[in-house]
Each structure stands twice: as structure tokens, then as C-alpha cells.
Coordinates of C-alpha atoms and ligand atoms in Angstrom, one line a residue:
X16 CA 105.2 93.8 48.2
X17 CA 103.4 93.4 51.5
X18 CA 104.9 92.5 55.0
X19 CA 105.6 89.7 56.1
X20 CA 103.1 90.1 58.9
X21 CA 100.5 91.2 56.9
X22 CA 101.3 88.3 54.8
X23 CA 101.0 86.2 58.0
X24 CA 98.0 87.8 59.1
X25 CA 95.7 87.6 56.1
X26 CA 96.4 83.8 56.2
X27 CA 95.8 83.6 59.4
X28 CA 92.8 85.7 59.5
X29 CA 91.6 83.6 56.0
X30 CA 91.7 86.8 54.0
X31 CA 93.9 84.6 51.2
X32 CA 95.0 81.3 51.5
X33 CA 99.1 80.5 52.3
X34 CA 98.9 78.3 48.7
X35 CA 97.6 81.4 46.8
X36 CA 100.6 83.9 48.4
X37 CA 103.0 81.0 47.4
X38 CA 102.0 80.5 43.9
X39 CA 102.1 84.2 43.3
X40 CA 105.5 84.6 44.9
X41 CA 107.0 81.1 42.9
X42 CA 105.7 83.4 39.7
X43 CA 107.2 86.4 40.8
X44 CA 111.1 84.2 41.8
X45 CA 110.7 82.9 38.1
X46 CA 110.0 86.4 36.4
X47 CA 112.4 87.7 38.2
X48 CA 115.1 84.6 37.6
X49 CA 115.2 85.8 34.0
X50 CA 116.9 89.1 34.4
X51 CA 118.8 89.0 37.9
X52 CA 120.1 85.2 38.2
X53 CA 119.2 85.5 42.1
X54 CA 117.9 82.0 42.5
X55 CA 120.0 78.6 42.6
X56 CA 116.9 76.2 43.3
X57 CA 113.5 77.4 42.9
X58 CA 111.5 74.8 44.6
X59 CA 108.0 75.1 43.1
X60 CA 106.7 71.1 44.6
X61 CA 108.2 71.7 47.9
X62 CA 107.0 75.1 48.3
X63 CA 103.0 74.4 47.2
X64 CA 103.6 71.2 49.5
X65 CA 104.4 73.6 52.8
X66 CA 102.4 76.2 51.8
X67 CA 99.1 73.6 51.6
X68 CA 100.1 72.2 55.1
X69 CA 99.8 75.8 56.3
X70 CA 96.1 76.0 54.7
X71 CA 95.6 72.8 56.2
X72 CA 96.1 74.2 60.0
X73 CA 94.4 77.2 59.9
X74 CA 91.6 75.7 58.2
X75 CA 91.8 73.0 60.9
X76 CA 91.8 75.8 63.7
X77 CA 95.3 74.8 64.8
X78 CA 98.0 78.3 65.1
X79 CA 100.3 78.3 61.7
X80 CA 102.9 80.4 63.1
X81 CA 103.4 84.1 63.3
X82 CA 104.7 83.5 59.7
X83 CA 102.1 81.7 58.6
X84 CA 102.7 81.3 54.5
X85 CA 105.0 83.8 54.4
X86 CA 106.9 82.9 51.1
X87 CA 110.7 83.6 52.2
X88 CA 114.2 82.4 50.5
X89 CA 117.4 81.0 52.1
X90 CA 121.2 81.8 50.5
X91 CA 122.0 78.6 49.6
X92 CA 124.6 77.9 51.8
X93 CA 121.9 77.3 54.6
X94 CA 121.1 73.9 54.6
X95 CA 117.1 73.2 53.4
X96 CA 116.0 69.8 53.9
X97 CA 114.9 68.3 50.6
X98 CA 116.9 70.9 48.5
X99 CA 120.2 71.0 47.2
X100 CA 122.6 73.2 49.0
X101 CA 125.2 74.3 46.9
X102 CA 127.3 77.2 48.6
X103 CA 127.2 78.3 45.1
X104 CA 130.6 75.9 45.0
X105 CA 130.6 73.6 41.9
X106 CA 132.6 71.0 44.9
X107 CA 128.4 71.0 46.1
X108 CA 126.6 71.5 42.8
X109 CA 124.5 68.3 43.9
X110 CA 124.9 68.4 47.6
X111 CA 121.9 67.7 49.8
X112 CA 122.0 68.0 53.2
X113 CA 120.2 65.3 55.8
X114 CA 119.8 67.7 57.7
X115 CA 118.5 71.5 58.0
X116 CA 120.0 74.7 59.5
X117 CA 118.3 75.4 62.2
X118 CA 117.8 79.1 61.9
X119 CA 115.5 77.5 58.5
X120 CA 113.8 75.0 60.8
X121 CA 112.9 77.5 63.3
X122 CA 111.7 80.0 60.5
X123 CA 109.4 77.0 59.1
X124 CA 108.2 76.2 62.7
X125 CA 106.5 79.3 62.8
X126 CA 105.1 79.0 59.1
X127 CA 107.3 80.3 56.9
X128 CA 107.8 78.6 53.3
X129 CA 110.6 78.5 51.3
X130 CA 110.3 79.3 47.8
X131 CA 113.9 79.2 46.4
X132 CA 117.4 79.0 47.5
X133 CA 119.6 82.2 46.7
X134 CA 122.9 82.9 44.7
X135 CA 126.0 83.6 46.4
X136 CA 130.3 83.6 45.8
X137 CA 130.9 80.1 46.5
X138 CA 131.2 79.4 50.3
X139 CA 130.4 83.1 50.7
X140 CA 133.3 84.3 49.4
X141 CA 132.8 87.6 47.6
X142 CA 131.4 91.1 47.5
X143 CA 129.6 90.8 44.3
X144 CA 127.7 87.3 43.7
X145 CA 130.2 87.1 40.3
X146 CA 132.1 83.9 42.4
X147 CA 129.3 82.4 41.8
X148 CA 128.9 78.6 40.4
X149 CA 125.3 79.6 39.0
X150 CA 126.6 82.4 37.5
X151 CA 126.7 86.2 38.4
X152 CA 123.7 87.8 39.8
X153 CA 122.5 91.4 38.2
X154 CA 120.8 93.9 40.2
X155 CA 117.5 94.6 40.0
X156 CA 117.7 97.8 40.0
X157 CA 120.3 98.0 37.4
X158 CA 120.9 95.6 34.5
X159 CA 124.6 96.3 34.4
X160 CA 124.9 96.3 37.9
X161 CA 126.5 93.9 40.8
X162 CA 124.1 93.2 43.8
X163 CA 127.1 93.1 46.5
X164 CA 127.9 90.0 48.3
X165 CA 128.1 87.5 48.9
X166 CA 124.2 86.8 49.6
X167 CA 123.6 89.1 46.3
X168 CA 120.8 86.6 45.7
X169 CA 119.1 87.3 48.7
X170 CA 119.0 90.8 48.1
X171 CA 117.6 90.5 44.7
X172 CA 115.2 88.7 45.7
X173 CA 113.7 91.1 48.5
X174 CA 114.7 94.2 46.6
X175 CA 112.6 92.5 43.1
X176 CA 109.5 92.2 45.0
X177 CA 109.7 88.4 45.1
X178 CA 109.5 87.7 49.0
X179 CA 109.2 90.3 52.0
X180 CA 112.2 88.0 53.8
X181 CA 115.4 86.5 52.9
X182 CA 117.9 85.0 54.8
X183 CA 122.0 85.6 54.4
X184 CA 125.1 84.5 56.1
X185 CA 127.5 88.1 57.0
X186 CA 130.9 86.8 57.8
X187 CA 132.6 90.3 56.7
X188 CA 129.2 91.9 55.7
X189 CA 127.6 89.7 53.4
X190 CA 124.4 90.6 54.9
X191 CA 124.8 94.6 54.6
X192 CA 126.9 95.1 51.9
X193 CA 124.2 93.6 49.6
X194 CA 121.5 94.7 50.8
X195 CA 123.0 98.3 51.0
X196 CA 123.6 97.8 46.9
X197 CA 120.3 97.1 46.4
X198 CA 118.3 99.3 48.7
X199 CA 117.1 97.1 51.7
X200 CA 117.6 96.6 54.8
X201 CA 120.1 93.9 56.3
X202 CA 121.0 92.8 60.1
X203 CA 123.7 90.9 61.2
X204 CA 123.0 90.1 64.8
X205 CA 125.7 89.7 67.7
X206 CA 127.7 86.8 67.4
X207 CA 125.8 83.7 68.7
X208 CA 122.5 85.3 68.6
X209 CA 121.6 82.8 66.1
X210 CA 122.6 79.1 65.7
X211 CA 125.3 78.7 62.8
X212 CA 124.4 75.1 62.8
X213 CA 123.1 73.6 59.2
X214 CA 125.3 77.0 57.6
X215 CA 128.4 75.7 55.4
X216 CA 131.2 77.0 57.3
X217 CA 133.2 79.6 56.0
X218 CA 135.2 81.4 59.0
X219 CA 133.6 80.2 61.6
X220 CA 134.5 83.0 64.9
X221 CA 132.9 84.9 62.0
X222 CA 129.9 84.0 60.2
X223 CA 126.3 84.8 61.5
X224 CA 123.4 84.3 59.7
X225 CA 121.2 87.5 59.2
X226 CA 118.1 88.9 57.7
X227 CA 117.2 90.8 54.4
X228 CA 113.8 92.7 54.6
X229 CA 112.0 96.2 53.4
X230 CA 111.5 96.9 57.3
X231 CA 112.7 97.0 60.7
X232 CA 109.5 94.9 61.9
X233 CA 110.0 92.5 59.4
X234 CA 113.7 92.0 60.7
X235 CA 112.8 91.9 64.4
X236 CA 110.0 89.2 64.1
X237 CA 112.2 86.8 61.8
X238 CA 115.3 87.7 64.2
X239 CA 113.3 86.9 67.5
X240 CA 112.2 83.6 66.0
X241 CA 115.3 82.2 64.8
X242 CA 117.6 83.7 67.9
X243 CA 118.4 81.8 70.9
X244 CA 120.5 78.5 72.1
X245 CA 121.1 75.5 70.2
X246 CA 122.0 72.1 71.2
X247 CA 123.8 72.0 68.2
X248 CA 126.0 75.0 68.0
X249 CA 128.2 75.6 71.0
X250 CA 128.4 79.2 70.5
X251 CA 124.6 79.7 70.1
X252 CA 124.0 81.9 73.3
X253 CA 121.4 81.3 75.4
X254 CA 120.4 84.9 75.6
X255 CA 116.3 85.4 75.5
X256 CA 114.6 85.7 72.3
X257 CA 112.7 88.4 73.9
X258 CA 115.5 90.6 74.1
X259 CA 114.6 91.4 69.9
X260 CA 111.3 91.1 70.8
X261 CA 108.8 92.4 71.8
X262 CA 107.1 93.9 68.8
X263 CA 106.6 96.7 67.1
X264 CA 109.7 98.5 66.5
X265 CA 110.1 102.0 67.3
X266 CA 108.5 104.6 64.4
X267 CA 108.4 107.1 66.0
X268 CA 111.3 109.4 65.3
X269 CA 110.9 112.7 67.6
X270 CA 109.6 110.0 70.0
X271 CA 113.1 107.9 70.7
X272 CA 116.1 110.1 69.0
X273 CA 116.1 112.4 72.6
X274 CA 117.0 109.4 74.7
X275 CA 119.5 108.5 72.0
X276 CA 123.1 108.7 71.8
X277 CA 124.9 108.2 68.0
X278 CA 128.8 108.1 67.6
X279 CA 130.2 109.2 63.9
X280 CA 133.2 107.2 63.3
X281 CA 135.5 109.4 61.0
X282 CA 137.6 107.1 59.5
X283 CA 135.0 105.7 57.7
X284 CA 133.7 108.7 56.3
X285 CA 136.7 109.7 54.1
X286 CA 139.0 107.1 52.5
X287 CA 137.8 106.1 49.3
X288 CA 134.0 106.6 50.1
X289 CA 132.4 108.1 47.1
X290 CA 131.3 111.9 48.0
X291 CA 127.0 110.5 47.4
X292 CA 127.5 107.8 50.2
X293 CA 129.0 110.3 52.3
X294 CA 125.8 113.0 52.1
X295 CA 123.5 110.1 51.8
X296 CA 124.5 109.1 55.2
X297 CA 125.2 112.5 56.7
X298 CA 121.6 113.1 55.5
X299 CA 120.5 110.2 58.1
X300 CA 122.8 111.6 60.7
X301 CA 121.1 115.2 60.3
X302 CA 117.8 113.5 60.4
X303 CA 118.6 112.1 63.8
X304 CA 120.2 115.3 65.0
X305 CA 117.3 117.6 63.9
X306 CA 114.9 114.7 65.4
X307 CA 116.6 115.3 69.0
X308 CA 119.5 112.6 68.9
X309 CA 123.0 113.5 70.5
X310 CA 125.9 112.8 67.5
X311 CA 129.1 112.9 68.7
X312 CA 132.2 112.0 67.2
X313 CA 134.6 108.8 68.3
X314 CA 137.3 108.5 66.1
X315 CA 138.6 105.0 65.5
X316 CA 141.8 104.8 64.2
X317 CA 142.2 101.0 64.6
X318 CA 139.6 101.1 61.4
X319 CA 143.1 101.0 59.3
X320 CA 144.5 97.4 60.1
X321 CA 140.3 96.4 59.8
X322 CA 140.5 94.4 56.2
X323 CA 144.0 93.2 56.8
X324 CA 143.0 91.8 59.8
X325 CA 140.0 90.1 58.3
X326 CA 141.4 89.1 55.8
X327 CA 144.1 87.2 57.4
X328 CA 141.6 85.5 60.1
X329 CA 139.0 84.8 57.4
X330 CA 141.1 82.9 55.0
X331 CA 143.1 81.4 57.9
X332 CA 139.3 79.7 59.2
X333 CA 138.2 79.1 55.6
X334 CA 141.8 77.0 54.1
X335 CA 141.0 74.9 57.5
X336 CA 137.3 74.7 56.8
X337 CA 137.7 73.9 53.2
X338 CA 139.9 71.1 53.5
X339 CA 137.2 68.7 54.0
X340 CA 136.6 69.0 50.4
X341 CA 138.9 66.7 49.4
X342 CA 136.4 64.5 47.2
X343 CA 136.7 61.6 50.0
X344 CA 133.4 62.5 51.6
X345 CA 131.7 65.6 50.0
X346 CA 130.8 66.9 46.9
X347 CA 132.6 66.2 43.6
X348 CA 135.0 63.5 43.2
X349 CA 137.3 63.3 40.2
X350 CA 140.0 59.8 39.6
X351 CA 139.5 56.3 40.7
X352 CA 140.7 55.0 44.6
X353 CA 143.8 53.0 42.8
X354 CA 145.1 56.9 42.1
X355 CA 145.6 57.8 45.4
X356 CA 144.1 60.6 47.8
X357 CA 146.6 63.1 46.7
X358 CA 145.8 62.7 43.3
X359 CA 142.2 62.6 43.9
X360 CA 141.7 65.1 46.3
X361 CA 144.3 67.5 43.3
X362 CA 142.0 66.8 41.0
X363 CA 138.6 67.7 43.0
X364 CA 139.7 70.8 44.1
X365 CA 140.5 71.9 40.4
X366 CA 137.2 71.1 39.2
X367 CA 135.3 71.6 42.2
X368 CA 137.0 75.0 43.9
X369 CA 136.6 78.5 42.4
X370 CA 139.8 81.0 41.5
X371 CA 138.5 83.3 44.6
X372 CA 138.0 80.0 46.7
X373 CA 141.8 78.5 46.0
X374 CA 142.8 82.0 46.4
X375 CA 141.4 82.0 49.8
X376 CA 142.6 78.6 50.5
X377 CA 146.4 79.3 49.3
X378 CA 146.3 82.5 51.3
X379 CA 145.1 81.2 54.3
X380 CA 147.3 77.7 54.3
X381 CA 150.2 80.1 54.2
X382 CA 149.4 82.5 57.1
X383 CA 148.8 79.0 59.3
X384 CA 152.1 77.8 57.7
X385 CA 154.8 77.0 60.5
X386 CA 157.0 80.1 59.0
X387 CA 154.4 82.7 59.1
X388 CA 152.1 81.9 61.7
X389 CA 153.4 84.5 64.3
X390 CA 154.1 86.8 61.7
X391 CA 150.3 87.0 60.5
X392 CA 148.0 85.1 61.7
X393 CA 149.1 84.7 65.6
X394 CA 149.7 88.9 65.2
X395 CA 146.2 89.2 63.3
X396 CA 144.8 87.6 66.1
X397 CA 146.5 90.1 68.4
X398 CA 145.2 93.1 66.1
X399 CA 141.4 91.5 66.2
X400 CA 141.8 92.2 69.9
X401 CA 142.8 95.7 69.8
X402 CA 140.2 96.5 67.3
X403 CA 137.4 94.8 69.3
X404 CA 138.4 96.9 72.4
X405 CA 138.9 100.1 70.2
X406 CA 135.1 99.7 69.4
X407 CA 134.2 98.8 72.8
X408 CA 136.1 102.3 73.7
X409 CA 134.2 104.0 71.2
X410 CA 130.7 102.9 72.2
X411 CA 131.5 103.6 75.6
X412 CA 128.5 105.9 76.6
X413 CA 126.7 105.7 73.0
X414 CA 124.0 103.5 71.9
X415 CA 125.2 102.8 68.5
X416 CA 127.9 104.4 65.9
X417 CA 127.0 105.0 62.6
X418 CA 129.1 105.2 59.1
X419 CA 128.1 104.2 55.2
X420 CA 128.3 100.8 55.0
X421 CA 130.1 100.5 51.7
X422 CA 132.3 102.9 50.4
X423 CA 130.9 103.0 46.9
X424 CA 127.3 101.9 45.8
X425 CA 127.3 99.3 42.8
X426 CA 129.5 98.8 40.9
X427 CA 129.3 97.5 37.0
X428 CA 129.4 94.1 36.5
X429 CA 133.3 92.4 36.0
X430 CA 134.3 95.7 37.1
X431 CA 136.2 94.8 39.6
X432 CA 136.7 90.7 38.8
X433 CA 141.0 91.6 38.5
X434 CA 141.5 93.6 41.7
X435 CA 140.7 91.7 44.3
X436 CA 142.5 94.0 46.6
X437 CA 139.6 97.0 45.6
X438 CA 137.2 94.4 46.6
X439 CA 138.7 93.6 50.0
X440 CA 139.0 96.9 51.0
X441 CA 135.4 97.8 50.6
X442 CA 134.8 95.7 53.5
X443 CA 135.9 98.3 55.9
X444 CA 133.2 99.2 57.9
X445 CA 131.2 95.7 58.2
X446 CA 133.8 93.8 58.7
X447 CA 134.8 95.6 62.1
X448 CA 131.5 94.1 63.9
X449 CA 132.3 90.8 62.6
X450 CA 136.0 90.9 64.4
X451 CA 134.6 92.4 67.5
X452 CA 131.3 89.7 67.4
X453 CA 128.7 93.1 67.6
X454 CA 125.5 93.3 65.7
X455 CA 125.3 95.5 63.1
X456 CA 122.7 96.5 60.3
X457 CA 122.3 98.7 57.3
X458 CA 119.5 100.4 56.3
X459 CA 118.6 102.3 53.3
X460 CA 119.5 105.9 52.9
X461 CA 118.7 106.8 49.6
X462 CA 119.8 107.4 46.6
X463 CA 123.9 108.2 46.1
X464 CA 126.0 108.6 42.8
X465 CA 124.3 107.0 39.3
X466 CA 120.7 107.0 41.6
X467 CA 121.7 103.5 43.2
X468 CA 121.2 103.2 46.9
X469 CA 123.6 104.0 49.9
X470 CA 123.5 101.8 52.8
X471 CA 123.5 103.4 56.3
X472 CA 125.5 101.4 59.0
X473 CA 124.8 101.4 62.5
X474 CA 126.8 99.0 64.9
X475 CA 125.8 98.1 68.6
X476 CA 127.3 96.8 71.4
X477 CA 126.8 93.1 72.0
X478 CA 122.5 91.9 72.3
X479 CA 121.8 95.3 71.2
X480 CA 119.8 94.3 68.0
X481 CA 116.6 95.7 69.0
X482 CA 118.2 99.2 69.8
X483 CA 119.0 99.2 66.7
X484 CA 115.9 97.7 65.1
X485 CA 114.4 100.4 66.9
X486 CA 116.5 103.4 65.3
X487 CA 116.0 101.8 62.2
X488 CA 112.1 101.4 62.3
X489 CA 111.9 105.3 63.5
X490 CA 113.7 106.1 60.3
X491 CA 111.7 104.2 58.0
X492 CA 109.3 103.8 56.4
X493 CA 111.5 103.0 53.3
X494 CA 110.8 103.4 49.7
X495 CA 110.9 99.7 47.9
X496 CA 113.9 100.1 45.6
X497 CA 113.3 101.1 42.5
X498 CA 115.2 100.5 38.9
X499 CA 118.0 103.7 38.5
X500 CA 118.3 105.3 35.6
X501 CA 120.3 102.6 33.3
X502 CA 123.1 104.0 32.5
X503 CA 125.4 101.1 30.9
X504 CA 127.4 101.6 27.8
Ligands
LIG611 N1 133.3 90.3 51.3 C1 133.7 89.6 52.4 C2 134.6 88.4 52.0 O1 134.7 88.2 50.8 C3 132.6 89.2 53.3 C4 131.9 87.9 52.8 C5 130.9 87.5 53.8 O2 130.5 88.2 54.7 N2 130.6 86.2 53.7 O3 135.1 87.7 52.8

């Protein structure tokens, strides 16, 4: 698989047309649909359409974009104009938006086309794309295998070979759980970095939309495009693009690690994280060591009431978020208007709402609920707090700190489909940077237990992206992921 800039480049340049890289990359989503389910829409008319508009302005000496006919694919619970976005919910199985998200919009400013729409747990609610209304996705690197979640899609997609770009949604690590599964890289940037508007809500002092790419440059350039204020998102920040930018990325190792400084957060090296994450990542620590970085160690105890606290906040955000689904306006619809909107609205959320989804809902309506607010969610908001000024503590003096990013590496598919609660507390380390509103991204660190990938995670302070895009780049270049050894029964 190229680069997306090369991609860009050789349109630009005329060494291949935009229509020719989009017709081989529809090919590739559809192979690739057949084994891993990543794909809810693949939109071969709309995709030929943009990519011949492209064609149309370089060959009429006008500038495509620094994407130019770069074939790229959106989780769909971004909104695409002129595709269905689902959320993966059956509530939005024929849901289509007036309007797009701008992080797309921006992306297609510059040239980019979209190909396909991605998989994901409904509303993004999920570790392992199995919540899914489209049905599970399957790694591609292992037939057996979950992709992570929830943008598991997205993943698949880059990690198949299908597009160089993806984009996800990371609410509690959505982003780099998935792509840590499957061997790419994965950036959630700072909290209003990028404009959630056009992104079906989930928990909305949360969610961030993020990138899924085989390289740091690859990250950066779609990052810089799609960052800065929106009139329509009042938590867009109106921080400068340029702070991602300007290109390339570090890659030179021996060249940045001396003015670096990395924090190893214990905590997250021990509980329950399987002993070939662990040496995978202390493989990248000793890397940066031997390349001239400073590693300290900043314990962060806080790290315990992490997934409790997400957890709480999260389904708090999503039960109120959610209720708009009450077949009046949106989505599925099930009785007549002589039954009444408490029957009606009954009725759509059992057809239209997911066990994790009402599980969510329930959970969350009762932590808002007049008896319990104080004791959970008004005291998880407290918690969120602490934990966001424990990391601040912790970075104090360091550029970034650094820990696996999931405790395990891919697990077998249903594995896990009965314990929710193993599930929830795999979101450990990535959910900490959603509480506290830092950046955060995973990269890959090689192989771990069964020959599936380990995710590396480094965390920032706030607008720090390209700090880290830069650390990431110097470690690269990365393998593409490759198929492990198949090991199912
Ligand atoms: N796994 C986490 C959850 O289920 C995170 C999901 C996300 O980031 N969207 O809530």
C-alpha cells in the first residue's frame, strides 16, 4: 500500500489518474469485505463520481488538494453526504444525513475520496466491532480474531491494504485500541482539536474524531487538514492547524530522542497486561533509551478509579444522548400515532437499540437518576478531576508518557461477548486521555503473544500532537501488518 502522499502526489504530478487509484481501492474494500466484514456502505458511484472531479482539476490545471485522490474511509458514524450513516445502530440502518461532518468535508476539500463507510459497535459502543448492526468484523490478520473497537472497521480497512487513511471516533480509545489489534497506527488528538460536528454523539466531553494510518506523516497531514475551529462545534478550538503541521515528521531517531523526555507510567504495566505487551512495549522504551531519550518513571495511581470513572461519565452522556431515539424524529419507528409515544418510543428502542446500547442507556439513566446522582455520577465527576490533574502531575517536566495501550492483543471472536466487565477494564490506559481531554496515539510495537500486534501508547499534554507525531515517525518505519499464524480451533 502506498502513502497517502505519494498517492496524492502521483495524481497530482499525472503519474496515475485519481479514477484509476479509486477503482483499484473499491476492488481491494470489496475483496477484502468477504473475509473481515469491515465495510457498512461501499460506495462504488459516489466514489468514481469524486474521484473523476479530481481528474477533472488537475487535468484542468486547477490544485486538487494535498490529498488529491487519495481513496480513504470514514467509520460510519461520521456523517457522509449522500451515504447512509448508520452508527452501526439498527435505530439508523437507513439514516442519511443532510448534512456532512465536517472533519469529512474538510478531508474532501483537500481531495480526498471516500470509498466506503466502516463497521463499528453501534453508537461506538464496544471494544470489539461484535455490537455491531452489520455484523462482527474479523481481523485481517486473523480469521478468528476481533479487530478492537469500536472503529474495528477502520482498522481493517488500513491494516488489509484497502486505503492508506481511515478515519475513527476515540471516546475511550476507539481509535487506539483497534488500531493497536491490528497493527497500525491510531491518534486521538486533544480534545477540540477537531470539530465533532456531523459525528453521532456518543459521550460528548469525550468523543474526538481521530486517524488510522501505516505512518506518522500520514497522520500529521490528514490531522492538520481536518484540525482547527468550527462554527458549528463550540468546543472546536481555534488553536492553528499549523501547530500539527508543518511536514515531515521527525525520522530521525538518534536525531530527536536527546532532547526528549518519556514518563513510564507503572500502573499500566502490570495488572492484567499479558507478559508479550509488556516486552513489546519495553522493547520501544529501550529503543528510545538506547537512542538517547531520558525514561523516567511517574507512577500514577489515580489509573485505578480510570474505567469506573469512564464508565460512569460515558454512559451518563450517552443515556442523555440516546434519548432522541425515540422513533419521533430519527431512525426506526415501530406502532401507529393513535398508540401513544410511550408505546411507540418502547417499541423502537427494542427493535432499534442493541443489548450493549440499552445496557449503556439503563446504566447511565440510573447514575443521572435523582437517588444516585451524587453518589456516582456528581462523585465521578469529581474523580475525572483528580485523574486529569494526576496526569497533568505526571507530565510535569516530560514530553509524553508511555504504556501498552491494551492490556492483551486480540482476542478470539465472542470471546468475551458475556463479560462485559473484562471488556471495560481493558480500556485502562486510553481512556485516561479521554477524561483528561490530552491527545494520545498508539503505534505499532510488534508482535506480542499468538504473533498479533501490541500497540504502544504515548499520551501528551494538551496541542501536543505533533510531539508526538514526531516520536512516532522517528520510530517508524513500520512493517504493514501481516496475517499471524492462524491458530483457531
Ligand atoms: N471501549 C470503550 C467503550 O466501549 C471506548 C469506545 C469508544 O472510544 N468509542 O466505551
Amino acid at each position: 500500500m502506498r502513502s497517502a502522499r505519494t498517492i496524492a502526489a502521483d495524481v497530482r504530478s499525472r503519474a496515475c489518474s485519481a479514477e484509476d487509484e479509486v477503482r483499484a481501492a473499491l476492488a481491494r474494500a470489496h475483496a477484502a469485505q468477504e473475509h473481515t466484514n469491515a465495510f457498512v456502505t461501499i460506495d462504488d458511484r459516489g466514489a468514481l463520481e469524486a474521484a473523476r472531479a479530481v481528474d477533472r482539476a488537475v487535468g484542468d490545471g486547477r490544485d486538487p488538494g494535498p490529498l488529491a485522490g487519495v481513496p480513504i474511509a470514514v467509520k460510519d458514524n461520521l456523517c457522509v453526504a449522500g451515504v447512509r450513516t448508520t452508527a452501526g445502530a439498527a435505530v439508523l440502518r437507513e439514516h442519511r444525513s443532510p448534512f456532512e461532518a465536517t472533519a469529512v468535508a474538510r478531508l474532501r476539500a483537500a481531495g480526498a475520496v471516500v470509498i466506503a463507510t466502516t463497521n463499528l459497535d453501534a453508537f461506538g459502543m464496544g471494544s470489539s466491532t461484535e455490537f455491531a448492526d452489520a455484523g462482527p468484523v474479523r481481523s485481517p490478520l486473523h480469521p478468528e480474531r476481533v479487530t478492537g473497537g469500536s472503529s474495528g472497521g477502520s482498522a481493517a480497512a488500513v491494516a488489509a491494504g484497502v486505503v492508506p487513511l481511515a478515519l475513527g471516533t476515540d471516546t475511550g480509545g476507539s481509535v487506539r485500541q483497534p488500531a493497536a489489534f491490528c497493527g497500525v497506527l491510531g491518534i486521538k488528538p486533544t480534545y477540540g482539536r477537531v470539530s465533532r460536528y456531523g459525528l453521532v454523539a456518543y459521550g460528548s466531553s469525550l468523543d474526538q474524531v481521530g486517524v488510522l494510518t501505516l505512518d506518522a506523516e500520514d497522520a500529521a497531514t490528514a490531522l492538520a487538514l481536518m484540525a482547527g475551529a468550527d462554527p458549528f462545534d463550540a468546543t472546536s478550538a481555534a488553536r492553528p492547524a499549523a501547530e500539527v503541521g508543518p511536514l515531515p515528521v521527525a525520522q530521525d531517531l538518534s536525531a530527536l530522542a536527546p532532547s526528549l523526555r518519556v514518563a513510564v507510567v507503572p500502573e499500566l504495566f502490570t495488572r492484567g497486561v499479558a507478559a508479550g505487551v509488556r516486552s513489546a512495549v519495553e522493547r520501544v522504551v529501550e529503543r528510545l533509551r538506547e537512542a538517547g531519550a531520558t525514561i523516567e518513571e511517574r507512577s500514577v495511581p489515580e489509573v485505578a478509579h480510570a474505567v469506573a470513572t469512564y464508565y460512569v461519565i460515558a454512559t451518563a452522556e450517552a443515556s442523555s444522548n440516546l434519548a432522541r431515539f425515540d422513533g419521533s424524529v430519527y431512525g426506526v419507528r415501530v406502532g401507529a400515532d393513535g398508540d401513544g409515544q410511550t408505546l411507540v418510543s418502547r417499541r423502537s428502542r427494542a427493535r432499534g437499540l442493541g443489548p450493549e446500547v440499552r445496557r449503556r442507556v439503563l446504566l447511565g439513566s440510573f447514575v443521572l437518576s435523582a437517588g444516585a446522582f451524587d453518589a456516582y455520577f456528581g462523585r465521578a465527576a469529581r474523580v475525572r478531576r483528580l485523574i486529569a490533574e494526576a496526569l497533568e502531575r505526571a507530565l510535569d517536566g516530560v514530553d509524553m508518557l508511555i504504556a501498552p495501550t491494551a492490556p492483551t492483543v486480540a482476542w478470539p471472536l465472542g470471546e468475551r461477548l458475556d463479560d462485559p466487565l473484562a471488556v471495560y477494564l481493558g480500556d485502562v490506559a486510553t481512556c485516561l486521555a479521554n477524561l483528561a481531554g490530552l491527545p494520545a496515539l498508539s503505534l505499532p510495537a510488534g508482535p506480542a503473544e499468538d504473533g498479533l500486534p501490541a500497540g504502544a501508547q504515548l499520551i501528551g499534554r494538551a496541542w501536543s500532537e505533533r510531539r508526538l507525531l514526531d516520536v512516532a515517525g522517528a520510530l517508524g518505519p513500520y512493517a504493514a501488518p501481516s496475517a499471524a499464524r492462524p491458530d483457531a480451533p
